[in-house]
Coordinates of C-alpha atoms in Angstrom, one line a residue:
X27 CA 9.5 59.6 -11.2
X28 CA 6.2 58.6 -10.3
X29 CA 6.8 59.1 -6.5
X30 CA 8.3 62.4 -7.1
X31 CA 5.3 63.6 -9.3
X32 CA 7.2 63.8 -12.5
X33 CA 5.4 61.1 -13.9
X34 CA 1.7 59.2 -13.7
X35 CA 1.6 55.9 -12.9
X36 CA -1.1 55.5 -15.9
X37 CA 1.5 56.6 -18.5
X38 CA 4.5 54.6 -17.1
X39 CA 2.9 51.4 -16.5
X40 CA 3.7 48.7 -19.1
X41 CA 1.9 46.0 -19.7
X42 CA 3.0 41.8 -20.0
X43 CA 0.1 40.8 -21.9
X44 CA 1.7 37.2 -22.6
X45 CA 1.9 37.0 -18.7
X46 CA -1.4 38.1 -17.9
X47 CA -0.5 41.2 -16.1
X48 CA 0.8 44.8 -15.9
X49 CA 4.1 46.0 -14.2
X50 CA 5.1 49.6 -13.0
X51 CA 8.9 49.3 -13.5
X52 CA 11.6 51.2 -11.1
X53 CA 15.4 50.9 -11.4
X54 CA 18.1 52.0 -9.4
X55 CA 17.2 56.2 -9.4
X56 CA 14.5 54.5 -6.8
X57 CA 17.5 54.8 -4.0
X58 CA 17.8 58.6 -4.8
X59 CA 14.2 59.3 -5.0
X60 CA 14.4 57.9 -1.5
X61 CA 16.5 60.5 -0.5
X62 CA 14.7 62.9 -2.2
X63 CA 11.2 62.2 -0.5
X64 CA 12.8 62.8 3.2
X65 CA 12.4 66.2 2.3
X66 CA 8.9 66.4 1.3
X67 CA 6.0 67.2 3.0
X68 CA 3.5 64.2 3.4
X69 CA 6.1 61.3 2.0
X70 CA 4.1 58.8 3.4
X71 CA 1.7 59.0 1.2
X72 CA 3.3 60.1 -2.2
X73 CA 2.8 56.4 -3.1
X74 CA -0.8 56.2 -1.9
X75 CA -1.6 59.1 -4.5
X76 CA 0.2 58.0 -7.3
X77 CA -1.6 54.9 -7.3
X78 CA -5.2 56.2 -6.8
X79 CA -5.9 57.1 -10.3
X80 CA -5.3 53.0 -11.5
X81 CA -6.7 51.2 -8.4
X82 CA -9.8 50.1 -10.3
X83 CA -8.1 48.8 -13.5
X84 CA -7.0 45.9 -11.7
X85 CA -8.1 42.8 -9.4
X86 CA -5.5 43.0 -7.3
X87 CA -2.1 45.3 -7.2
X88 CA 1.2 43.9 -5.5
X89 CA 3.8 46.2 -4.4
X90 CA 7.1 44.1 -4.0
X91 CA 9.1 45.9 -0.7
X92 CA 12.8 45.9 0.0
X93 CA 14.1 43.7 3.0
X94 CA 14.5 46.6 5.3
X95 CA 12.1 49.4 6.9
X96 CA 12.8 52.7 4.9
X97 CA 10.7 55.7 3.7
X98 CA 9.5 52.9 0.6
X99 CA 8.3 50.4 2.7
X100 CA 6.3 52.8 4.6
X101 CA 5.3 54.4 1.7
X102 CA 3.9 50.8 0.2
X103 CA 2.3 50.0 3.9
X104 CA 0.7 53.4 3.4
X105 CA -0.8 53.0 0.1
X106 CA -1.5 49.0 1.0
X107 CA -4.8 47.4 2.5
X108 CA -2.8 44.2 3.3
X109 CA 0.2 42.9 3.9
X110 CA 1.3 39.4 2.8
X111 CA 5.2 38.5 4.1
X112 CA 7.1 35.9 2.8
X113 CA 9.2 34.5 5.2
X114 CA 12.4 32.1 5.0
X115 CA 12.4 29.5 7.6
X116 CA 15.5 30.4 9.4
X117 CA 16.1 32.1 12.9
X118 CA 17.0 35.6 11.6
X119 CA 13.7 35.9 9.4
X120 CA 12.0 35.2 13.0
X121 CA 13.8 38.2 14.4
X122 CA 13.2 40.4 11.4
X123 CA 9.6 40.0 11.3
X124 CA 8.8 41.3 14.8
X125 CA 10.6 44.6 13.4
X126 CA 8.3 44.4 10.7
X127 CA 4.7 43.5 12.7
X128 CA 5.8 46.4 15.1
X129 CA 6.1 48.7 12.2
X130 CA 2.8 47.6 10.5
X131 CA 1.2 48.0 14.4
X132 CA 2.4 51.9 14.1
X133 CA 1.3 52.5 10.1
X134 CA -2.0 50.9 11.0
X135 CA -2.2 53.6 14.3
X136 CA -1.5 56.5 12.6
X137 CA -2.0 56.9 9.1
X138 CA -3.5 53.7 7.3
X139 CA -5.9 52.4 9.9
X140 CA -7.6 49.7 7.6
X141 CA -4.1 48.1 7.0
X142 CA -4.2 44.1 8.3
X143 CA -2.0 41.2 7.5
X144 CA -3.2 39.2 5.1
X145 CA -0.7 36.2 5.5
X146 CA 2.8 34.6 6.1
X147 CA 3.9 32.8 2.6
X148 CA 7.2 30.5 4.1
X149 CA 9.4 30.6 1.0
X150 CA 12.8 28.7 0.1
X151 CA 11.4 26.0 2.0
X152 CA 13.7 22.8 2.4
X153 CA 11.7 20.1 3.8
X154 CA 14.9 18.4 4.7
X155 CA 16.5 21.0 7.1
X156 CA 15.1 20.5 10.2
X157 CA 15.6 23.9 11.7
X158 CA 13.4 25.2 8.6
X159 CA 10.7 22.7 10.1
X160 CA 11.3 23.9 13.5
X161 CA 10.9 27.9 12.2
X162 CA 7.8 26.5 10.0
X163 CA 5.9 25.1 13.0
X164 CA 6.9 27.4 14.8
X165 CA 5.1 30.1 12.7
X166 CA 2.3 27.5 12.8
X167 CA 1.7 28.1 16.7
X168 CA 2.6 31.4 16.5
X169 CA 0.3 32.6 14.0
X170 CA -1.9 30.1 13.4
X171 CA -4.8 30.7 10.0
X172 CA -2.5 33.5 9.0
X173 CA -0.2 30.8 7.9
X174 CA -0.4 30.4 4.2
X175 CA -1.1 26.7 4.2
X176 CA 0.9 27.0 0.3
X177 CA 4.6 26.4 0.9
X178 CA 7.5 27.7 -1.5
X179 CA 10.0 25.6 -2.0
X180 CA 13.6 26.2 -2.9
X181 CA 13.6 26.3 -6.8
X182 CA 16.7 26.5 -9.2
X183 CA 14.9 27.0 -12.3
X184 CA 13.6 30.4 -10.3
X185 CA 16.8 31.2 -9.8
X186 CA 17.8 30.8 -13.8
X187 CA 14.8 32.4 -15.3
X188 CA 16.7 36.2 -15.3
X189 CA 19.3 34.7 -17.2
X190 CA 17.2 33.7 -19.9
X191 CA 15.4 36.9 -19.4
X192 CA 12.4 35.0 -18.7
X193 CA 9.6 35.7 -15.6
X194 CA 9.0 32.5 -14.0
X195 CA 5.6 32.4 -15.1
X196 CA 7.4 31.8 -18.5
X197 CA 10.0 29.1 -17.6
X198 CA 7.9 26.5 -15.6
X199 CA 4.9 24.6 -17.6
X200 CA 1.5 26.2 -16.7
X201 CA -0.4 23.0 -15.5
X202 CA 1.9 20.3 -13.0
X203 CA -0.4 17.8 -14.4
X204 CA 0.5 18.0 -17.9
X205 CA 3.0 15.2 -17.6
X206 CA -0.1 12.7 -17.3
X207 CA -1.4 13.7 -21.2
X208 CA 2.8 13.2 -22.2
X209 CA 2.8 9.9 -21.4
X210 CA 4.4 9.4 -18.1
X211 CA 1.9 8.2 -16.0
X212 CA 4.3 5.7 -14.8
X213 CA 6.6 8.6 -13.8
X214 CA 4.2 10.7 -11.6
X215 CA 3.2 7.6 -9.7
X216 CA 6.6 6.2 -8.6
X217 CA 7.5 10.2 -7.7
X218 CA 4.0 10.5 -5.7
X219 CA 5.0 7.0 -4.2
X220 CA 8.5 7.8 -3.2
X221 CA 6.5 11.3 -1.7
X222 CA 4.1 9.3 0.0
X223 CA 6.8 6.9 1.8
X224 CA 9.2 10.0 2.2
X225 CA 6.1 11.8 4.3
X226 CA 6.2 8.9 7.1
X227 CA 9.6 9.5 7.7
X228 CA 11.5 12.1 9.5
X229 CA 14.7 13.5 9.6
X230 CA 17.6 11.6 8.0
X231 CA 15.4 9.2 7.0
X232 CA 13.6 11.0 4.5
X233 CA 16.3 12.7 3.2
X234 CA 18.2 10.2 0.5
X235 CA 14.3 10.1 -0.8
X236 CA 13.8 13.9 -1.0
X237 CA 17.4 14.0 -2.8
X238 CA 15.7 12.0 -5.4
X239 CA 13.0 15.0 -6.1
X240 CA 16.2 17.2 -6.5
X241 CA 17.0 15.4 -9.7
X242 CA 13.8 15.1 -11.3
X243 CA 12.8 17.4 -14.4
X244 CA 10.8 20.4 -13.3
X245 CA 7.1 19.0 -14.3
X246 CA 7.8 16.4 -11.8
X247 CA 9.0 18.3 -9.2
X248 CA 6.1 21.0 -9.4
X249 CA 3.6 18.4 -8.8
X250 CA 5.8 16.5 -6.1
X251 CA 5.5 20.1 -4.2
X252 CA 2.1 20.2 -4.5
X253 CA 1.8 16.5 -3.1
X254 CA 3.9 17.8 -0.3
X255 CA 0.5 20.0 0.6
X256 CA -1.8 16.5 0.9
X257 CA -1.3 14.1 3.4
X258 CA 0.1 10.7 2.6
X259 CA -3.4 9.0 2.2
X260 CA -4.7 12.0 0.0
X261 CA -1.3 11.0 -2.4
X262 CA -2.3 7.1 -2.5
X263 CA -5.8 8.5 -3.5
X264 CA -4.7 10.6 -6.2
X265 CA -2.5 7.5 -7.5
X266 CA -5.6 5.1 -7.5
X267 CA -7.3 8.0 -9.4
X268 CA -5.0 8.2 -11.9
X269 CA -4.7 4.1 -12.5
X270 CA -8.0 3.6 -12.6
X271 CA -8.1 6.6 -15.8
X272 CA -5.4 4.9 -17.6

């Protein structure tokens, strides 16, 4: 409706004040409004419009795309100043995202010339497939700094939170390192220790260790994948740290 100018973006947006944000809802009717806009003059920029009048309510406005190039995505690349990609580390992600940095190379020519690429955010990461290491570095050497140094990593508790009609904001704990003020200090430092020991190894070798994380409750795990971003010395650090507290 909004696209099509039946409705402003101000009246329909609804806000998830428990969440800490706002959300401008679509459904289904968003296929036929796609059809729709093929007919209309300047459908490029319907989105670019619609959104103009609520630009400076907030810090920062995501517009979630679908996983193919259509009259929305280039609608969202229109109205967009950057574009962050999350990416799967597997060979056909590779081949989809030329399509997609040729199409942003033609938006940014023609009608959105300050759009850039803010990043690549490698998503349902599994540290112990190798050819999702191979992809990761090599969108390392590809694209260096644009690299999202933040990995996401496979999650099933992401994958349950519609079920309990939850965001996932909701189902995980909002701090990783709450489990230290629970009283398992013990627990965090023989999972940062198995991390530590599982990042000198490669391969097979890491992987009955990594199967361990699998198993852990979800406080664990969250701060076991944001080990996985320090090296091995920076984990032994942190461990020391947290000894020496207790």
């Amino acid at each position: 409706e909004v696209l099509l100018g039946e409705s402003q973006a101000l009246d329909t947006i609804v806000s998830v004040t428990h969440a800490g944000f706002a959300l401008l809802p679509a459904n289904s009717d968003l296929t036929a409004a796609e059809v729709r806009l093929l007919q209309e003059i300047g459908r490029e920029m319907r989105l670019r419009k619609a959104l103009e009048p609520v630009k400076g309510l907030y810090d920062y406005i995501l517009i979630d795309c679908p996983p193919t190039i259509n009259m929305l995505t280039l609608n969202a690349l229109t109205a967009a100043d950057g574009v962050l990609i999350p990416i799967q580390c597997e060979y056909y992600a590779l081949e989809g995202l030329s399509s997609l940095l040729e199409t942003v190379k033609q938006v940014r020519n023609t009608v959105n010339p300050a759009l850039n690429i803010e990043g690549l955010l490698r998503t349902m990461f599994d540290p112990r497939n190798r050819l999702a290491m191979d992809v990761s570095a090599e969108l390392v050497k590809l694209f260096r700094d644009k690299v999202y140094n933040t990995v996401i990593p496979r999650n099933v508790r992401l994958a349950e939170a519609p079920s309990f009609s939850q965001t996932l904001i909701e189902i995980l704990p909002t701090n990783p390192f709450e489990a230290l003020s629970e009283g398992r200090t013990l627990q965090v430092i023989v999972f940062a220790i198995l991390l530590g020991v599982a990042m000198t190894l490669s391969g097979a070798a890491a992987a009955p260790l990594l199967r361990l994380f699998e198993s852990a409750n979800v406080v664990v795990m969250k701060l076991v994948f944001i080990l996985m971003e320090i090296a091995p010395y920076g984990v032994f650090c942190l461990i020391a740290k947290v000894a020496s507290e207790q």
